[in-house]
Coordinates of C-alpha atoms in Angstrom, one line a residue:
M1 CA -12.0 13.1 80.9
A2 CA -9.7 14.8 78.5
T3 CA -6.8 12.8 77.2
R4 CA -3.4 14.2 77.7
R5 CA -1.7 15.2 74.5
L6 CA 1.1 13.2 73.1
G7 CA 4.6 14.6 73.4
V8 CA 8.0 13.8 71.9
G9 CA 9.7 14.6 75.2
E10 CA 7.4 12.3 77.2
T11 CA 7.9 9.5 74.7
L12 CA 11.7 9.9 74.7
G13 CA 11.7 10.0 78.5
A14 CA 9.7 6.8 78.7
L15 CA 11.9 5.0 76.2
N16 CA 15.1 5.9 78.0
A17 CA 13.6 5.0 81.4
A18 CA 12.5 1.6 80.0
L19 CA 16.2 0.7 79.4
G20 CA 17.1 1.2 83.0
P21 CA 19.6 3.6 84.8
G22 CA 22.0 5.6 82.6
G23 CA 22.1 8.5 80.3
P24 CA 19.7 9.1 77.4
V25 CA 20.1 6.6 74.5
W26 CA 17.1 7.2 72.2
I27 CA 17.0 9.8 69.4
K28 CA 14.0 10.9 67.4
E29 CA 14.4 10.4 63.6
K30 CA 13.8 13.4 61.3
R31 CA 14.9 12.4 57.8
T32 CA 12.5 11.0 55.3
R33 CA 14.6 8.0 54.4
H34 CA 14.9 6.9 58.1
L35 CA 11.2 7.6 58.8
R36 CA 10.3 5.0 56.2
S37 CA 11.2 2.3 58.6
R38 CA 11.4 3.8 62.1
D39 CA 10.5 6.7 64.2
F40 CA 13.0 6.4 67.1
L41 CA 16.4 4.8 67.2
A42 CA 18.7 3.7 70.0
P43 CA 22.1 3.6 68.2
H44 CA 24.1 0.5 68.4
R45 CA 27.2 2.3 69.8
A46 CA 25.1 3.7 72.7
L47 CA 23.6 0.3 73.4
Q48 CA 27.1 -1.2 73.5
A49 CA 28.0 1.2 76.3
R50 CA 24.9 0.2 78.2
F51 CA 24.7 -3.6 77.6
D52 CA 27.2 -6.4 77.0
D53 CA 27.8 -6.6 73.2
G54 CA 25.0 -4.2 72.7
Q55 CA 22.4 -6.9 73.2
V56 CA 19.2 -5.6 74.9
P57 CA 17.6 -8.2 77.2
E58 CA 14.4 -9.8 75.9
H59 CA 12.3 -8.5 78.8
L60 CA 13.3 -4.9 78.0
L61 CA 12.4 -5.4 74.4
H62 CA 9.0 -6.6 75.5
A63 CA 8.6 -3.6 77.8
L64 CA 9.5 -1.2 75.0
A65 CA 7.0 -2.9 72.7
C66 CA 4.2 -2.4 75.3
L67 CA 5.3 1.0 76.4
Q68 CA 2.5 3.2 77.9
G69 CA 2.3 6.3 80.0
P70 CA 1.0 9.9 80.1
G71 CA 1.9 11.6 76.8
V72 CA 3.6 8.6 75.5
A73 CA 2.9 7.7 71.8
P74 CA 1.6 4.1 71.3
V75 CA 4.3 1.7 70.0
L76 CA 3.7 -0.6 67.0
R77 CA 7.0 -2.6 67.2
C78 CA 10.5 -2.5 68.5
A79 CA 13.2 -4.7 67.0
P80 CA 17.1 -4.9 66.8
T81 CA 18.6 -3.7 63.4
P82 CA 22.2 -3.2 62.2
A83 CA 21.8 0.5 63.1
G84 CA 20.6 -0.3 66.6
L85 CA 17.2 -0.7 68.3
S86 CA 14.5 0.6 65.9
L87 CA 11.1 1.6 67.1
Q88 CA 8.0 2.5 65.1
L89 CA 4.8 4.0 66.4
Q90 CA 1.2 3.1 65.7
R91 CA 0.9 5.8 63.1
P92 CA -2.9 5.7 62.5
A93 CA -3.4 6.0 66.3
V94 CA -1.0 8.9 66.6
F95 CA -2.7 10.7 63.7
E96 CA -6.0 10.2 65.4
R97 CA -4.8 11.4 68.9
V98 CA -3.1 14.5 67.5
L99 CA -5.6 15.5 64.8
S100 CA -8.5 15.1 67.1
A101 CA -7.1 17.8 69.4
V102 CA -5.4 20.2 67.0
A103 CA -5.6 23.3 69.3
A104 CA -3.7 21.5 72.0
Y105 CA -0.6 21.2 69.8
A106 CA -0.4 25.0 69.2
T107 CA 0.3 25.9 72.8
P108 CA 3.5 25.5 74.9
A109 CA 4.1 22.1 76.5
S110 CA 4.3 23.4 80.0
P111 CA 3.1 26.7 81.6
A112 CA 5.5 29.0 83.5
S113 CA 5.5 29.3 87.3
L114 CA 3.0 31.7 88.8
G115 CA 4.3 35.2 89.1
Q116 CA 7.4 34.8 87.1
R117 CA 8.6 38.2 85.8
V118 CA 11.1 39.3 83.2
L119 CA 12.1 42.9 82.5
L120 CA 13.5 43.2 78.9
H121 CA 15.7 46.2 78.4
C122 CA 16.6 47.3 74.8
P123 CA 18.8 50.4 74.9
A124 CA 18.8 50.8 71.1
L125 CA 15.2 52.2 71.3
R126 CA 16.5 55.4 73.0
S127 CA 17.9 56.5 69.7
S128 CA 16.0 58.0 66.7
P129 CA 15.1 55.6 63.8
C130 CA 17.5 57.4 61.4
A131 CA 20.4 56.6 63.7
L132 CA 19.4 53.0 64.3
R133 CA 22.1 50.7 63.0
L134 CA 21.4 47.2 61.6
S135 CA 23.0 45.6 64.7
Q136 CA 20.7 47.6 66.9
L137 CA 17.7 46.7 64.8
R138 CA 18.7 43.1 65.4
T139 CA 18.4 43.6 69.2
V140 CA 15.0 45.2 68.8
L141 CA 13.7 42.2 66.8
V142 CA 15.2 39.7 69.2
A143 CA 13.7 41.5 72.3
D144 CA 10.3 41.7 70.6
H145 CA 10.3 38.1 69.6
L146 CA 11.5 37.0 73.1
A147 CA 8.8 39.0 74.8
R148 CA 6.1 37.3 72.6
A149 CA 7.6 33.8 73.4
L150 CA 7.7 34.5 77.1
R151 CA 4.2 35.8 77.2
A152 CA 2.9 32.8 75.3
H153 CA 4.5 30.7 78.0
G154 CA 2.7 32.6 80.8
V155 CA 5.6 34.8 81.9
C156 CA 4.8 38.4 82.9
V157 CA 7.0 40.7 80.7
R158 CA 7.8 44.4 81.0
L159 CA 9.5 46.2 78.1
V160 CA 11.9 49.1 78.7
P161 CA 12.4 51.8 77.5
A162 CA 9.0 53.2 76.8
V163 CA 9.5 55.0 73.5
R164 CA 8.9 58.7 73.3
D165 CA 10.1 59.5 69.8
P166 CA 7.0 59.5 67.5
H167 CA 9.1 58.7 64.5
M168 CA 10.5 55.6 66.3
L169 CA 7.0 54.5 67.2
T170 CA 5.9 54.8 63.6
F171 CA 8.9 52.8 62.5
L172 CA 8.2 50.1 65.1
Q173 CA 4.6 49.9 63.9
Q174 CA 6.0 49.3 60.3
L175 CA 8.1 46.5 61.7
R176 CA 5.1 45.1 63.6
V177 CA 7.1 45.4 66.8
D178 CA 4.8 45.7 69.8
W179 CA 6.5 48.1 72.2
P180 CA 5.1 50.6 74.8
A181 CA 5.1 54.3 74.4
A182 CA 5.6 57.1 77.0
S183 CA 5.1 60.8 77.0
E184 CA 7.4 61.8 79.9
R185 CA 10.6 60.7 81.6
A186 CA 10.9 59.0 85.0
S187 CA 12.2 61.3 87.8
S188 CA 15.9 60.8 88.5
H189 CA 15.9 63.1 91.6
T190 CA 16.6 60.4 94.2
L191 CA 19.2 58.7 92.1
R192 CA 20.9 62.0 91.5
S193 CA 21.2 62.6 95.2
H194 CA 22.7 59.2 95.7
A195 CA 25.1 59.7 92.8
L196 CA 26.4 63.0 94.2
E197 CA 27.1 61.3 97.6
E198 CA 29.2 58.7 95.8
L199 CA 31.0 60.9 93.3
T200 CA 34.7 61.4 93.7
S201 CA 35.7 65.0 94.2
A202 CA 38.9 64.7 92.3
N203 CA 38.2 66.1 88.8
D204 CA 41.8 67.0 88.1
G205 CA 40.9 70.6 88.6
R206 CA 38.8 70.7 85.4
T207 CA 35.3 72.1 85.1
L208 CA 32.8 69.5 84.2
S209 CA 30.7 69.9 81.0
P210 CA 26.9 70.5 81.4
G211 CA 25.0 67.3 82.1
I212 CA 28.1 65.6 83.6
L213 CA 28.0 65.1 87.3
G214 CA 31.4 63.4 87.8
R215 CA 33.1 60.0 87.8
L216 CA 32.5 56.9 89.8
C217 CA 35.0 54.1 90.4
L218 CA 33.7 50.7 89.4
K219 CA 36.9 48.7 89.8
E220 CA 36.1 47.5 93.3
L221 CA 32.6 46.4 92.3
V222 CA 34.0 44.5 89.3
E223 CA 36.4 42.7 91.6
E224 CA 33.5 41.9 94.0
Q225 CA 31.5 40.3 91.2
G226 CA 34.6 38.1 90.5
R227 CA 36.4 37.3 87.2
T228 CA 33.9 34.5 86.3
A229 CA 31.1 37.0 86.2
G230 CA 32.2 38.1 82.8
Y231 CA 32.6 41.8 83.2
D232 CA 35.2 43.5 81.1
P233 CA 38.4 43.7 83.2
N234 CA 39.0 47.2 81.7
L235 CA 36.0 48.6 83.4
D236 CA 37.3 51.2 85.8
N237 CA 35.7 54.6 86.0
C238 CA 32.2 55.6 84.8
L239 CA 31.3 59.1 83.7
V240 CA 28.0 59.8 85.4
T241 CA 25.7 61.9 83.4
E242 CA 22.1 63.2 83.7
D243 CA 21.1 61.0 80.8
L244 CA 22.6 57.9 82.4
L245 CA 20.7 58.6 85.6
S246 CA 17.5 59.1 83.6
V247 CA 18.0 55.6 82.1
L248 CA 18.5 54.1 85.6
A249 CA 15.5 55.9 86.9
E250 CA 13.3 54.4 84.2
L251 CA 14.6 50.9 84.8
Q252 CA 14.0 51.3 88.6
E253 CA 10.5 52.7 88.0
A254 CA 9.6 49.8 85.7
L255 CA 11.1 47.3 88.2
W256 CA 9.1 48.5 91.1
H257 CA 5.8 49.5 89.5
W258 CA 4.3 46.7 87.4
P259 CA 0.9 47.4 85.8
E260 CA -1.9 45.9 87.8
N261 CA -3.2 43.9 84.8
S262 CA 0.2 42.7 83.7
D263 CA -0.2 39.3 85.3
P264 CA -3.2 37.8 87.0
G265 CA -1.0 35.8 89.4
L266 CA 1.3 38.7 90.3
A267 CA -0.8 40.3 93.0
G268 CA 0.1 38.9 96.4
A269 CA 2.9 36.8 95.0
P270 CA 5.8 36.4 97.5
D271 CA 8.5 37.6 95.0
T272 CA 7.1 41.0 94.0
G273 CA 10.4 42.7 95.0
T274 CA 13.5 43.0 92.8
D275 CA 14.8 39.5 93.9
G276 CA 11.8 37.9 92.1
C277 CA 12.5 39.6 88.7
L278 CA 15.0 38.8 86.0
V279 CA 16.4 41.8 84.2
V280 CA 17.7 41.0 80.7
H281 CA 19.6 43.7 78.8
V282 CA 19.4 43.0 75.0
V283 CA 22.3 44.8 73.4
S284 CA 24.6 44.6 70.4
C285 CA 28.2 43.6 70.9
E286 CA 29.2 47.2 70.1
E287 CA 27.2 48.4 73.1
E288 CA 28.1 45.7 75.5
F289 CA 30.9 47.6 77.3
Q290 CA 28.6 50.6 77.9
Q291 CA 25.8 48.4 79.2
Q292 CA 28.1 46.7 81.7
K293 CA 28.8 50.2 83.1
L294 CA 25.1 50.8 83.5
D295 CA 24.7 47.4 85.1
L296 CA 27.4 48.1 87.7
L297 CA 26.2 51.7 88.2
W298 CA 22.7 50.5 89.0
R299 CA 24.2 48.1 91.6
K300 CA 26.3 50.8 93.1
L301 CA 23.7 53.6 93.4
V302 CA 20.6 51.6 94.4
D303 CA 20.5 49.4 97.5
K304 CA 17.8 47.2 96.1
A305 CA 19.0 46.9 92.6
P306 CA 18.0 43.6 90.9
L307 CA 20.4 40.8 91.9
R308 CA 19.6 38.9 88.7
Q309 CA 20.8 41.1 85.8
K310 CA 21.8 39.2 82.6
H311 CA 23.1 40.4 79.2
L312 CA 21.8 39.0 76.0
I313 CA 24.4 40.0 73.4
C314 CA 23.6 40.1 69.7
G315 CA 26.5 39.6 67.3
P316 CA 27.4 42.1 64.5
V317 CA 25.5 42.4 61.3
K318 CA 27.4 42.5 58.1
V319 CA 26.1 43.3 54.6
A320 CA 27.6 41.1 51.9
G321 CA 29.5 43.3 49.4
A322 CA 28.8 46.5 51.3
P323 CA 29.8 48.2 54.5
G324 CA 26.9 47.4 56.8
T325 CA 27.5 50.3 59.1
L326 CA 26.5 52.7 56.4
M327 CA 23.0 51.3 56.0
T328 CA 20.5 52.4 58.7
A329 CA 17.5 50.4 59.7
P330 CA 14.9 52.5 57.9
E331 CA 17.1 52.4 54.7
Y332 CA 17.2 48.6 55.0
Y333 CA 13.4 48.5 55.4
K334 CA 12.9 50.7 52.3
F335 CA 15.3 48.6 50.3
R336 CA 13.5 45.4 51.1
H337 CA 10.1 47.0 50.5
A338 CA 11.2 48.2 47.1
Q339 CA 12.3 44.6 46.2
V340 CA 9.0 43.2 47.3
C341 CA 7.1 45.6 45.2
K342 CA 9.3 44.9 42.2
A343 CA 9.0 41.1 42.5
S344 CA 5.2 41.4 42.8
A345 CA 5.0 43.6 39.7
L346 CA 7.1 41.1 37.7
K347 CA 4.8 38.2 38.9
H348 CA 1.4 39.8 38.6
G349 CA 2.1 42.7 36.2
G350 CA 1.3 46.4 36.7
D351 CA 2.3 48.7 39.5
L352 CA 0.6 47.0 42.5
A353 CA 2.4 49.3 44.9
Q354 CA -0.3 51.9 44.1
D355 CA -3.1 49.5 44.8
P356 CA -4.4 50.0 48.4
A357 CA -5.4 46.3 48.5
W358 CA -1.8 45.3 48.2
T359 CA -0.3 48.0 50.5
E360 CA -0.6 45.9 53.7
I361 CA 0.5 42.7 51.9
F362 CA 3.7 44.4 50.7
G363 CA 4.3 45.7 54.2
V364 CA 3.9 42.2 55.7
L365 CA 6.2 40.6 53.1
S366 CA 8.8 43.2 53.7
V367 CA 8.7 42.7 57.5
A368 CA 8.7 38.9 57.1
T369 CA 11.8 39.1 54.9
I370 CA 13.6 41.3 57.5
K371 CA 12.6 39.2 60.5
F372 CA 13.5 35.9 59.1
E373 CA 16.9 37.3 58.0
M374 CA 17.5 38.8 61.4
L375 CA 16.2 36.0 63.6
S376 CA 17.1 32.8 61.8
T377 CA 20.7 33.0 63.2
A378 CA 21.4 32.5 66.9
P379 CA 21.7 36.0 68.5
R380 CA 25.3 35.7 69.6
S381 CA 26.5 34.7 66.1
Q382 CA 27.6 37.2 63.5
L383 CA 24.9 37.8 60.9
F384 CA 25.5 38.2 57.1
L385 CA 22.8 39.9 55.0
A386 CA 22.6 39.2 51.3
L387 CA 20.8 42.1 49.6
A388 CA 20.2 40.3 46.4
D389 CA 16.6 40.0 45.0
S390 CA 16.7 36.2 45.7
S391 CA 16.2 37.0 49.4
I392 CA 12.6 38.0 48.7
S393 CA 11.7 35.3 46.1
T394 CA 8.8 32.9 46.9
K395 CA 10.9 30.2 45.2
G396 CA 13.8 30.5 47.6
T397 CA 13.2 28.1 50.4
K398 CA 15.0 30.0 53.2
S399 CA 13.2 33.3 53.1
G400 CA 10.3 34.8 55.1
T401 CA 8.6 35.4 51.8
F402 CA 8.6 31.7 51.1
V403 CA 6.9 31.0 54.4
M404 CA 4.3 33.6 53.8
Y405 CA 3.7 32.2 50.3
N406 CA 2.9 28.8 51.7
C407 CA 0.7 30.4 54.3
A408 CA -1.3 31.9 51.4
R409 CA -1.4 28.6 49.6
L410 CA -3.0 27.0 52.7
A411 CA -5.6 29.8 52.8
T412 CA -6.4 29.4 49.1
L413 CA -6.8 25.6 49.6
F414 CA -9.4 26.0 52.4
E415 CA -11.1 28.8 50.5
S416 CA -11.4 26.6 47.5
Y417 CA -12.9 23.8 49.6
K418 CA -15.4 26.3 51.1
C419 CA -16.5 27.6 47.7
S420 CA -16.8 24.1 46.3
M421 CA -18.9 23.0 49.3
E422 CA -21.2 26.0 48.9
Q423 CA -21.7 25.0 45.2
G424 CA -22.6 21.5 46.3
L425 CA -19.6 19.8 44.9
Y426 CA -18.3 18.6 48.3
P427 CA -20.3 17.7 51.4
T428 CA -19.8 19.7 54.7
F429 CA -16.8 18.7 56.8
P430 CA -17.8 15.6 58.9
P431 CA -17.1 15.3 62.7
V432 CA -13.4 14.6 63.3
S433 CA -14.4 11.5 65.3
S434 CA -15.8 10.0 62.2
L435 CA -12.6 10.3 60.1
D436 CA -10.6 7.3 59.1
F437 CA -7.0 8.2 59.9
S438 CA -5.6 5.0 58.5
L439 CA -6.1 6.7 55.1
L440 CA -3.1 8.9 55.9
H441 CA -0.2 6.7 54.7
D442 CA 1.8 9.0 52.4
E443 CA 5.3 9.6 53.8
G444 CA 4.8 13.4 53.4
E445 CA 1.8 13.2 55.8
W446 CA 3.8 11.5 58.5
L447 CA 6.7 13.9 58.0
L448 CA 4.3 16.9 58.6
L449 CA 2.8 15.4 61.7
F450 CA 5.9 13.8 63.3
N451 CA 8.4 16.6 62.6
S452 CA 6.2 19.7 62.9
I453 CA 2.8 19.3 64.6
L454 CA 3.7 16.8 67.3
P455 CA 7.0 18.5 68.5
F456 CA 5.6 22.1 68.2
P457 CA 4.5 22.4 71.9
D458 CA 8.0 21.5 73.1
L459 CA 9.5 23.9 70.6
L460 CA 7.4 26.8 71.9
S461 CA 8.5 26.0 75.5
Q462 CA 12.2 25.9 74.4
T463 CA 12.0 29.4 72.9
A464 CA 10.9 30.8 76.3
V465 CA 13.8 29.2 78.2
L466 CA 16.1 31.7 79.9
D467 CA 18.7 30.0 82.1
C468 CA 19.1 32.7 84.8
T469 CA 20.7 30.2 87.2
A470 CA 23.8 29.7 85.0
P471 CA 26.9 31.6 86.4
G472 CA 28.2 34.7 84.7
L473 CA 26.8 37.8 83.2
H474 CA 25.6 36.5 79.9
I475 CA 22.5 34.6 79.0
A476 CA 21.5 32.8 75.8
A477 CA 18.1 32.7 74.1
R478 CA 16.9 30.4 71.3
T479 CA 15.2 33.1 69.3
E480 CA 16.3 31.4 66.0
M481 CA 14.2 28.3 66.6
I482 CA 10.8 29.5 65.4
C483 CA 12.2 30.9 62.1
K484 CA 14.1 27.7 61.3
F485 CA 11.1 25.6 62.3
L486 CA 8.7 27.6 60.0
V487 CA 11.1 27.4 57.1
Q488 CA 11.3 23.6 57.4
L489 CA 7.6 23.3 57.9
S490 CA 7.0 25.3 54.8
M491 CA 9.5 23.2 52.8
D492 CA 7.8 20.0 53.9
F493 CA 4.3 21.3 53.2
S494 CA 5.3 22.7 49.8
S495 CA 6.8 19.3 48.8
Y496 CA 3.7 17.5 49.9
Y497 CA 1.3 20.0 48.3
N498 CA 3.1 19.9 45.0
R499 CA 3.0 16.2 44.9
V500 CA -0.4 15.3 46.4
H501 CA -3.8 16.5 45.0
I502 CA -5.8 17.4 48.1
L503 CA -9.2 18.4 46.6
G504 CA -9.9 15.5 44.4
E505 CA -12.8 14.7 42.1
A506 CA -16.2 15.0 43.6
R507 CA -16.8 11.3 44.1
P508 CA -18.1 9.9 47.4
H509 CA -15.5 7.1 47.7
L510 CA -12.7 9.7 47.6
F511 CA -14.2 12.1 50.2
G512 CA -12.8 10.1 53.2
Q513 CA -9.2 10.6 52.2
M514 CA -9.8 14.2 51.2
F515 CA -11.2 15.0 54.6
V516 CA -8.4 13.4 56.6
R517 CA -5.9 15.3 54.5
L518 CA -7.7 18.5 55.1
Q519 CA -7.7 17.8 58.8
L520 CA -4.0 17.3 58.7
L521 CA -3.5 20.6 56.9
R522 CA -5.8 22.3 59.4
A523 CA -3.3 21.3 62.0
V524 CA -0.4 22.6 59.8
R525 CA -2.3 25.9 59.4
E526 CA -2.8 26.2 63.1
V527 CA 0.9 25.6 63.9
L528 CA 2.0 27.9 61.1
H529 CA -0.3 30.8 62.3
T530 CA 0.9 30.3 65.9
G531 CA 4.5 30.4 64.8
L532 CA 4.0 33.6 62.7
A533 CA 2.2 35.2 65.7
M534 CA 5.4 34.6 67.7
L535 CA 7.1 36.9 65.1
G536 CA 4.3 39.5 65.1
L537 CA 3.3 38.5 61.5
P538 CA -0.3 38.0 60.4
P539 CA -1.3 35.2 58.1
L540 CA -1.8 36.2 54.4
S541 CA -4.7 34.9 52.3
H542 CA -2.9 35.6 49.0
I543 CA 0.4 36.9 47.6

């Protein structure tokens, strides 16, 4: 019978439950200096609020030291310290459990419910690429990343609008954004008929311009939703145009006609109507007012408009030392691509941009730089872009280039082992069950496992959380988590790799430690590749 994988959440839950009724007390340690002596801590102040004088009863200490349960990591010891109650895990046992089932730690901790559907709407993609502002580019990258995270979690996702502009499709392919294409518009005939029935006849005696059907009053609908809903109180009239109805028609079409192969559990599910679908409009703060109009217009014109419409608002993008509104998204891409080519020429010599073997690598590095810049900040927050060359340096620890560089270092390491093995210098990799995980005792090794590999399934699940039950119009998404995680993982790996010689001398008594270290780095590679896939980035073998 398969053993359930260990989890940080399960371990914390069991630790808190062992202390009896009350709020959570335990915290997971992350810093190297703390991990030298403990893995979890119940701070003294929190214990004082739970127990008299902060003294934990002896029977509870015994229960903590013997803690067991599904997904709970085995405990080595638990003892009072000046900082609070310190707990350390049986590290060799944890290494063995995790590294014997590497693939299990590169998937979300819990699957989504059957038939869950999300329609992601990104209005910015209705423009041409040359008109795409940096703030709009941010919404596109947020929507693409969110779609990947949701799908990895088992959610059925539909993306709107389907892109018709061939130049936009080409640009999205450059950015490695996976978005559907379409050749024709959805019919808005029915919506047009409903709109004409609702339109006010009072046009102040003026002749309406071509494409404009009239005005609709939204004030009453805003009041029905209530002040707490979050609609702008200045929303009053909406100018109804043919283009606006075309947008609504496409949304309605996407909502009612999901592809048959979009989700194996969708057919026959009880919530295949609009009530069972969450619609998320991903828009920049500059477009929020217009999107609220569209939201209300949909509710007013369509009887079965989705009840659950949420707005994911992305903050403004500012370019340090330059007016960001003057730089378009394609110009930004070209600027970053030129920097990548220049940096590589300085590092390797020659004009590598003309070498076909480097063309794809430069493209990936450019996109990695852009995506880590755009996605490392929480969507709602204002984003500042620094256009200096340091943003694409492999030595800077905050960039996408740095992450890709360490991805390539891992690939080179395993390729070196493979070549040496083929030459007879090293034996073939032994069965994982035969490895001695007690040989992993460097603090950098525990840092990689405890801060990156072990919590990764929980992190994947958190990136797919959309709290649609919260009141109000707006919704939050944790699209910054993967980028921050990959940067920290790369920093920890780089520090370890620079300090520890993995492929040692070809001496039999050293092979045991070499193999357990390689197995650890196999897990690091698996997690890194999965994280990059959430960003639409392929792993690189060299830079």
